[in-house]
Coordinates of C-alpha atoms in Angstrom, one line a residue:
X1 CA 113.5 99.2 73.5
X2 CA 109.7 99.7 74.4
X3 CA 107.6 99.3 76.9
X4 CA 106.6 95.7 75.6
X5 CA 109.8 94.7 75.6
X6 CA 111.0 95.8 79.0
X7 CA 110.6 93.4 82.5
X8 CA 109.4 96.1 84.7
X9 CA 108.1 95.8 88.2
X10 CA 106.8 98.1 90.3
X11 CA 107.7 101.3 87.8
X12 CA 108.6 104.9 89.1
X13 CA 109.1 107.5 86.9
X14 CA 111.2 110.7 87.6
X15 CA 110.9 113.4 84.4
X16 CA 113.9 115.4 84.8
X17 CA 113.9 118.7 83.2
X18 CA 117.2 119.6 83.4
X19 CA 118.2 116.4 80.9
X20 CA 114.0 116.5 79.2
X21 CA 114.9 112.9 79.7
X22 CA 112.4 110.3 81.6
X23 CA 114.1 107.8 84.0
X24 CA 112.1 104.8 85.1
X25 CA 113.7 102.7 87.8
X26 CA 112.5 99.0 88.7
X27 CA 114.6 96.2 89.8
X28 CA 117.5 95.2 88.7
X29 CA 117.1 92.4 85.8
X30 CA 120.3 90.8 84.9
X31 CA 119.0 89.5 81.5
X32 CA 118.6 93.2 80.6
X33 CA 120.7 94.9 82.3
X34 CA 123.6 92.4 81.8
X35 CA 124.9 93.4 85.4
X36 CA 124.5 90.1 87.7
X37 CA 123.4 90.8 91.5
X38 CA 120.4 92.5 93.6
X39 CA 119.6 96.0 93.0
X40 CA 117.8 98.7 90.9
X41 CA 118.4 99.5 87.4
X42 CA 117.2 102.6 85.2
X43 CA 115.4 102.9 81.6
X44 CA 115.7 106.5 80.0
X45 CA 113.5 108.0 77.4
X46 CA 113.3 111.5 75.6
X47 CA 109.3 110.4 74.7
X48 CA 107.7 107.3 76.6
X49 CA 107.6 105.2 73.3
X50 CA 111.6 104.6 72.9
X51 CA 114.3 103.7 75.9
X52 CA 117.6 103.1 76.3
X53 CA 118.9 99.6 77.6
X54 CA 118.8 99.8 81.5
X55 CA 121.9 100.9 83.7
X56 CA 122.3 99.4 87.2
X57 CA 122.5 102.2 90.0
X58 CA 122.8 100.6 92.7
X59 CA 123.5 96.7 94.3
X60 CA 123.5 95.2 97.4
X61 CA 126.9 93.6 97.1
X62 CA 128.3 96.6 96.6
X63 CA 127.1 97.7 100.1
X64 CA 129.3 96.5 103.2
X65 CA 127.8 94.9 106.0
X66 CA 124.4 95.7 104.8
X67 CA 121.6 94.3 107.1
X68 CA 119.6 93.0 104.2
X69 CA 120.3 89.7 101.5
X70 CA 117.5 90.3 99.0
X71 CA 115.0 92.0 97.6
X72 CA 115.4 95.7 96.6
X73 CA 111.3 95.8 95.2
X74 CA 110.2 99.4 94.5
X75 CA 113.0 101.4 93.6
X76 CA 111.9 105.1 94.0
X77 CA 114.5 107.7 93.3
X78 CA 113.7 111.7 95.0
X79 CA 115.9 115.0 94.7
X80 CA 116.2 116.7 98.2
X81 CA 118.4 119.4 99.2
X82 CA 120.6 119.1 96.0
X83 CA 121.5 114.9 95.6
X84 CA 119.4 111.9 94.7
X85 CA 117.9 109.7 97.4
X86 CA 117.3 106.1 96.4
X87 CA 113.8 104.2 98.4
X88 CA 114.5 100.4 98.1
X89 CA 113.0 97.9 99.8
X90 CA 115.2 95.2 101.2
X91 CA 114.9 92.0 104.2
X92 CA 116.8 89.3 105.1
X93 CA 115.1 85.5 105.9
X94 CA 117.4 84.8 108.4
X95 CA 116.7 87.7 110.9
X96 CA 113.0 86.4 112.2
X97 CA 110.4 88.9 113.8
X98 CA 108.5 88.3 116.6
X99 CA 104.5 86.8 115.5
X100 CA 102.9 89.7 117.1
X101 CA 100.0 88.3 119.2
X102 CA 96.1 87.5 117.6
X103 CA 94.3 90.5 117.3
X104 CA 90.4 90.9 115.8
X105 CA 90.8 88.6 112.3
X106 CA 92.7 86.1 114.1
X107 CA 96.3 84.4 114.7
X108 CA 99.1 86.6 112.1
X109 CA 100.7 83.9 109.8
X110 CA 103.3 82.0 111.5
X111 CA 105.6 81.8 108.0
X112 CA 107.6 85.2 106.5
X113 CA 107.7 87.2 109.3
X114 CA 111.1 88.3 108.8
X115 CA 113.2 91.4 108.7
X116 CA 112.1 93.9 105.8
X117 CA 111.7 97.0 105.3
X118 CA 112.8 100.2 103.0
X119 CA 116.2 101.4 103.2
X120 CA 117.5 105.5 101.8
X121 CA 120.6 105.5 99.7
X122 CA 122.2 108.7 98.4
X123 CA 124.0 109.9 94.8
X124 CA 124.9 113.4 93.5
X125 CA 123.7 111.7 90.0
X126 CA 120.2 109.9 88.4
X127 CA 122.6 107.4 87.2
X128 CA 124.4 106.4 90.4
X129 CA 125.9 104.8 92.1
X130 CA 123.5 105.2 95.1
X131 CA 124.7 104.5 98.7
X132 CA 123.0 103.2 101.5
X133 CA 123.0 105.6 104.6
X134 CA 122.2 103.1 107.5
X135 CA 123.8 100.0 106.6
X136 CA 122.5 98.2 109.9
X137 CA 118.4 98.4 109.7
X138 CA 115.9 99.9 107.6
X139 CA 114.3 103.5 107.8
X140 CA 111.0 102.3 109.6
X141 CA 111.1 100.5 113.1
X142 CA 112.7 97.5 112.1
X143 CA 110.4 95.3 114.6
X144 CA 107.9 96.3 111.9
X145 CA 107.6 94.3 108.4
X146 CA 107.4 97.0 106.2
X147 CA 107.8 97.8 102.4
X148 CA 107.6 99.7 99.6
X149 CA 108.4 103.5 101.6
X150 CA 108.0 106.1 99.5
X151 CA 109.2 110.1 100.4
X152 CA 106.5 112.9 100.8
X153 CA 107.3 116.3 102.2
X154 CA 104.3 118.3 104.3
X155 CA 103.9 122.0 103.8
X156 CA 105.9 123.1 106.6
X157 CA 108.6 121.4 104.8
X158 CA 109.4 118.3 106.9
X159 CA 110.5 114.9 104.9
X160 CA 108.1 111.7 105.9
X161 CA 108.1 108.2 104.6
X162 CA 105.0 106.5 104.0
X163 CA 105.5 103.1 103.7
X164 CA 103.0 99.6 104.1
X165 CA 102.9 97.2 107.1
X166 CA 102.9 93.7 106.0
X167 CA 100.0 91.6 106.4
X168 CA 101.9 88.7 107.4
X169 CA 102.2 90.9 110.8
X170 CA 98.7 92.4 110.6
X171 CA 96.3 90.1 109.0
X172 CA 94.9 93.4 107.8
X173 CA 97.4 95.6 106.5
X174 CA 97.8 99.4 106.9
X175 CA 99.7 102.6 106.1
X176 CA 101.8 104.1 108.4
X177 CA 104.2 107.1 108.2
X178 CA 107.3 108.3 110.4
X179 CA 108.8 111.6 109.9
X180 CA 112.6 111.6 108.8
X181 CA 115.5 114.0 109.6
X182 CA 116.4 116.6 107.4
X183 CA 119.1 115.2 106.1
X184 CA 117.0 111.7 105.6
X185 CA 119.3 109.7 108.0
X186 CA 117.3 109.0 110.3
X187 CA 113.9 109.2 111.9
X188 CA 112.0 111.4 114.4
X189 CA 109.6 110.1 117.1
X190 CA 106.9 107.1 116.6
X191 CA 105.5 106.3 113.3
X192 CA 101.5 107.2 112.6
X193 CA 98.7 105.1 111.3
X194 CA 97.0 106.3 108.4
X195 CA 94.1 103.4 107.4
X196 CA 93.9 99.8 106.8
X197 CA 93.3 97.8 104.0
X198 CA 89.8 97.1 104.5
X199 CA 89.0 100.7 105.0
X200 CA 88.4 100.1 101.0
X201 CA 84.5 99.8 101.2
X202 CA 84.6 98.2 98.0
X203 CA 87.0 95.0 99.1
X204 CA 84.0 93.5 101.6
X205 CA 80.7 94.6 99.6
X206 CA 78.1 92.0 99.3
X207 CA 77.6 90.0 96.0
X208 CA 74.5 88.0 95.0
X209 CA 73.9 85.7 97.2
X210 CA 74.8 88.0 100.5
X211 CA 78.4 85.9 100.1
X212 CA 81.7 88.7 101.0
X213 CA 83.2 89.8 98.3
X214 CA 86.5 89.1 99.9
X215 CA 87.9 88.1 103.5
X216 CA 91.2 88.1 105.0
X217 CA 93.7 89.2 104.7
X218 CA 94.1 92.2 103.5
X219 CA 97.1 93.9 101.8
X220 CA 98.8 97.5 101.5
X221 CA 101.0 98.4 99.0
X222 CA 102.8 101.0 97.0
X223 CA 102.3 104.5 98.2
X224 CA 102.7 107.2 96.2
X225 CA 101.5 110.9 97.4
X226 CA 99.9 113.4 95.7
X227 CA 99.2 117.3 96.5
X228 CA 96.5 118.4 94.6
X229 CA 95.5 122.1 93.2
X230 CA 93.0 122.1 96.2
X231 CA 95.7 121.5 99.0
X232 CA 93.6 117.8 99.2
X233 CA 96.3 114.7 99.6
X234 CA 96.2 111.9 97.1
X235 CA 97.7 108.7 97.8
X236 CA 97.7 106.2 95.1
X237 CA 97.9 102.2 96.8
X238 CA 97.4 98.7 95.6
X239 CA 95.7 95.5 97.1
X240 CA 94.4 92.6 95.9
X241 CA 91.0 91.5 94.9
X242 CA 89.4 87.4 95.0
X243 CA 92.8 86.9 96.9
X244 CA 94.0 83.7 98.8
X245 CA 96.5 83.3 101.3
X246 CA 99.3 81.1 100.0
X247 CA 100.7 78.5 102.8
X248 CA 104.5 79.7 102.6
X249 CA 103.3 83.8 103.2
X250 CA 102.5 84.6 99.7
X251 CA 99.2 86.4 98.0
X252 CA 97.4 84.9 95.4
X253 CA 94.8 87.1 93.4
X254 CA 94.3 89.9 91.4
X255 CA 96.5 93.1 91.6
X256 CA 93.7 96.6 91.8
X257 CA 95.0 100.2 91.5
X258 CA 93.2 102.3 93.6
X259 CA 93.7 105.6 95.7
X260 CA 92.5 107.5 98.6
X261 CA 92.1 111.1 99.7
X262 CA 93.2 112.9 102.8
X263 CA 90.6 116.5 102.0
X264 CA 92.5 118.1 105.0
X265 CA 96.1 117.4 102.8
X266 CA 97.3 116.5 106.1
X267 CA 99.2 113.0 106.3
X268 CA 97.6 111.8 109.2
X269 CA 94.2 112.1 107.3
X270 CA 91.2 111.6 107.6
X271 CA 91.5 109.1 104.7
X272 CA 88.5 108.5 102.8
X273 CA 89.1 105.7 100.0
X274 CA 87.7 105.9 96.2
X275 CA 87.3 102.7 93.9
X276 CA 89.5 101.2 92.1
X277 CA 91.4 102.9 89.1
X278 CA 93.0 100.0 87.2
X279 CA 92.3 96.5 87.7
X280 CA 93.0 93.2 85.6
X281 CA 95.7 92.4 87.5
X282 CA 97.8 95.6 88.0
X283 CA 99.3 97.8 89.9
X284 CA 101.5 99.7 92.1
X285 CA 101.0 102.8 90.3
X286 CA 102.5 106.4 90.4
X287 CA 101.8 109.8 88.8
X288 CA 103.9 112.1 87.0
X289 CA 103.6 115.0 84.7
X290 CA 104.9 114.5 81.1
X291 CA 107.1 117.5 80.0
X292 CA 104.2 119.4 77.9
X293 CA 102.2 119.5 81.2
X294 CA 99.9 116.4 81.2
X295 CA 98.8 114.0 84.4
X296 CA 100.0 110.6 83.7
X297 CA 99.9 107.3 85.7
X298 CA 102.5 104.3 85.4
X299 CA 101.9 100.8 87.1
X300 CA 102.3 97.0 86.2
X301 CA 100.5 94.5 84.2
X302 CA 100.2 91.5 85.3
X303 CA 101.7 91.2 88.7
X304 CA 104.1 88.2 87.4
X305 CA 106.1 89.0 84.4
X306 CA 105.2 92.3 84.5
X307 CA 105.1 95.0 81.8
X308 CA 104.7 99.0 82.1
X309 CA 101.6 100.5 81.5
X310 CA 100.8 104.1 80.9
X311 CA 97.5 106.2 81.4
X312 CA 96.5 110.0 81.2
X313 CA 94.9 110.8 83.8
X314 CA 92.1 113.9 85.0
X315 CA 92.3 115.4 88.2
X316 CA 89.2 117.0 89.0
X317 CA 89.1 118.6 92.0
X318 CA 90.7 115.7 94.5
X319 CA 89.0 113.1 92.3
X320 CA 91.1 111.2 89.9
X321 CA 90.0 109.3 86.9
X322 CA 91.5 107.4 84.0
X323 CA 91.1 109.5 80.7
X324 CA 92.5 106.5 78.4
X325 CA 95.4 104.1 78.5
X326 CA 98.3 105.1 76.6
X327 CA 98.3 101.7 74.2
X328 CA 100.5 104.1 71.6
X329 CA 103.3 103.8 74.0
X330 CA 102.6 100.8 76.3
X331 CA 101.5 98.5 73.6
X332 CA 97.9 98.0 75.1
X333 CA 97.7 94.5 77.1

């Protein structure tokens, strides 16, 4: 199979050395993977251009009393202290959350506010099967809609997930991050707030006419950290641009790439944000290096019906750019 060939949402990559074998994880697709149920498959590739049809690695079902019904978006798969920790993203429509009260845009949206939220699941393999630690809520305060929680360990060695509040809850969404116990079970003290969507200068700028470029809401998604040469903190994020807020919760729009900098590499920040990477409808990106050394990026293209996309990338200093897209591998699109 290739990339063109291959439904694949909200991509993460993990190049394992010990196997030189790339696994790419996404959401379990029962017309490719030929497993039914909700869950998170895996591609693997000895070279980017050629993969094997998908395994499943983990599903819902298989889960007892599991909190969650559906979902499991942006599968993310992290080796810590010697096993294989799955990030998922899960809810569950028929546990409704509280419409926090109106804050400076407004009213929040009275539809979708309902349990979600990123749930840790364990294996001693890539391949599965994962388990879910805490069967009864997700990893971030569960009065919180939340998504797409990705790991990222600070120099003193302490675990964190980073993860998106929902602008169904917010209006504006933001980043926020809660430190994790060692053994990823749980969580320590309150979770911190890193920026808000509109913190991305270039979302509101003025075109002709003196006419925003944009209003709200404003969304956060996809996370993905980044320690760079210079001890700076990258964290690659997605939004939308020209968006509109559907009547049953959704986002209409167009899917950007973009990424912000923390120069003090601490998590808390200060963020400063960068212009978009990627746009044309795609997103929630990730970097990896390949196995002879070079900076790539993965993401999706187009939001619906998605395909995988590959860039190399050039990191100078804290400043990332796009060298060129990969079209040898991703088919171009």
């Amino acid at each position: 199979m290739r990339l063109p060939d291959m439904p694949l949402h909200d991509p993460f990559i993990v190049a394992d050395k010990k196997t030189a074998t790339y696994y790419l994880y996404t959401s379990n697709a029962p017309s490719v993977s030929g497993v039914d149920g909700i869950g998170t498959m895996v591609y693997r590739s000895r070279d980017l251009r050629d993969w094997m049809r998908p395994v499943v690695v983990f599903r819902t079902a298989d889960q007892e009393e599991l909190w969650a019904t559906r979902g499991a978006w942006a599968p993310e798969v992290h080796e810590w202290g010697g096993k294989y920790y799955l990030f998922t993203t899960l809810h569950n429509q028929d546990k409704p959350l509280p419409i926090p009260p109106p804050n400076q845009w407004g009213t929040p949206f009275p539809v979708g506010n309902y349990m979600r939220g990123t749930i840790i699941a364990v294996s001693d393999s890539l391949l599965g099967p994962f388990t879910v630690i805490d069967r009864s809520r997700p990893t971030p305060p569960e009065n919180l809609m939340t998504l797409d929680g990705t790991l990222y360990v600070d120099p003193s060695g302490q675990p964190w997930m980073v993860y998106a509040h929902e602008w169904l809850q917010t209006i504006d969404g933001t980043m926020g991050a809660i430190r994790l116990t060692p053994d990823l079970s749980g969580t320590v003290g309150d979770p911190a707030y890193l920026f808000k969507a509109s913190d991305a200068f270039w979302i509101s700028e003025q075109i002709p006419g003196g006419v925003p470029h944009q209003l709200p809401p404003y969304v956060t998604d996809g996370p993905q950290l980044y320690r760079t040469p210079d001890k700076s903190l990258i964290m690659l994020w997605s939004t939308y641009e020209k968006n509109v807020a559907n009547p049953d919760g959704t986002i209409g729009g167009l899917y950007v790439q973009t990424y912000a900098v923390s120069k003090s590499g601490d998590i808390k920040g200060p963020w400063s944000q960068r212009r978009t990477l990627v746009r044309n409808d795609s997103g929630h990106g990730m970097l990896f290096h390949t196995f002879d050394g070079r900076l790539m990026m993965v993401l999706h293209r187009p939001f619906n019906n998605a395909r995988g996309k590959l860039y190399e990338m050039q990191l100078l200093g804290h400043e990332l750019r796009v060298l060129r897209q990969r079209t040898d591998l991703d088919g171009g699109g």
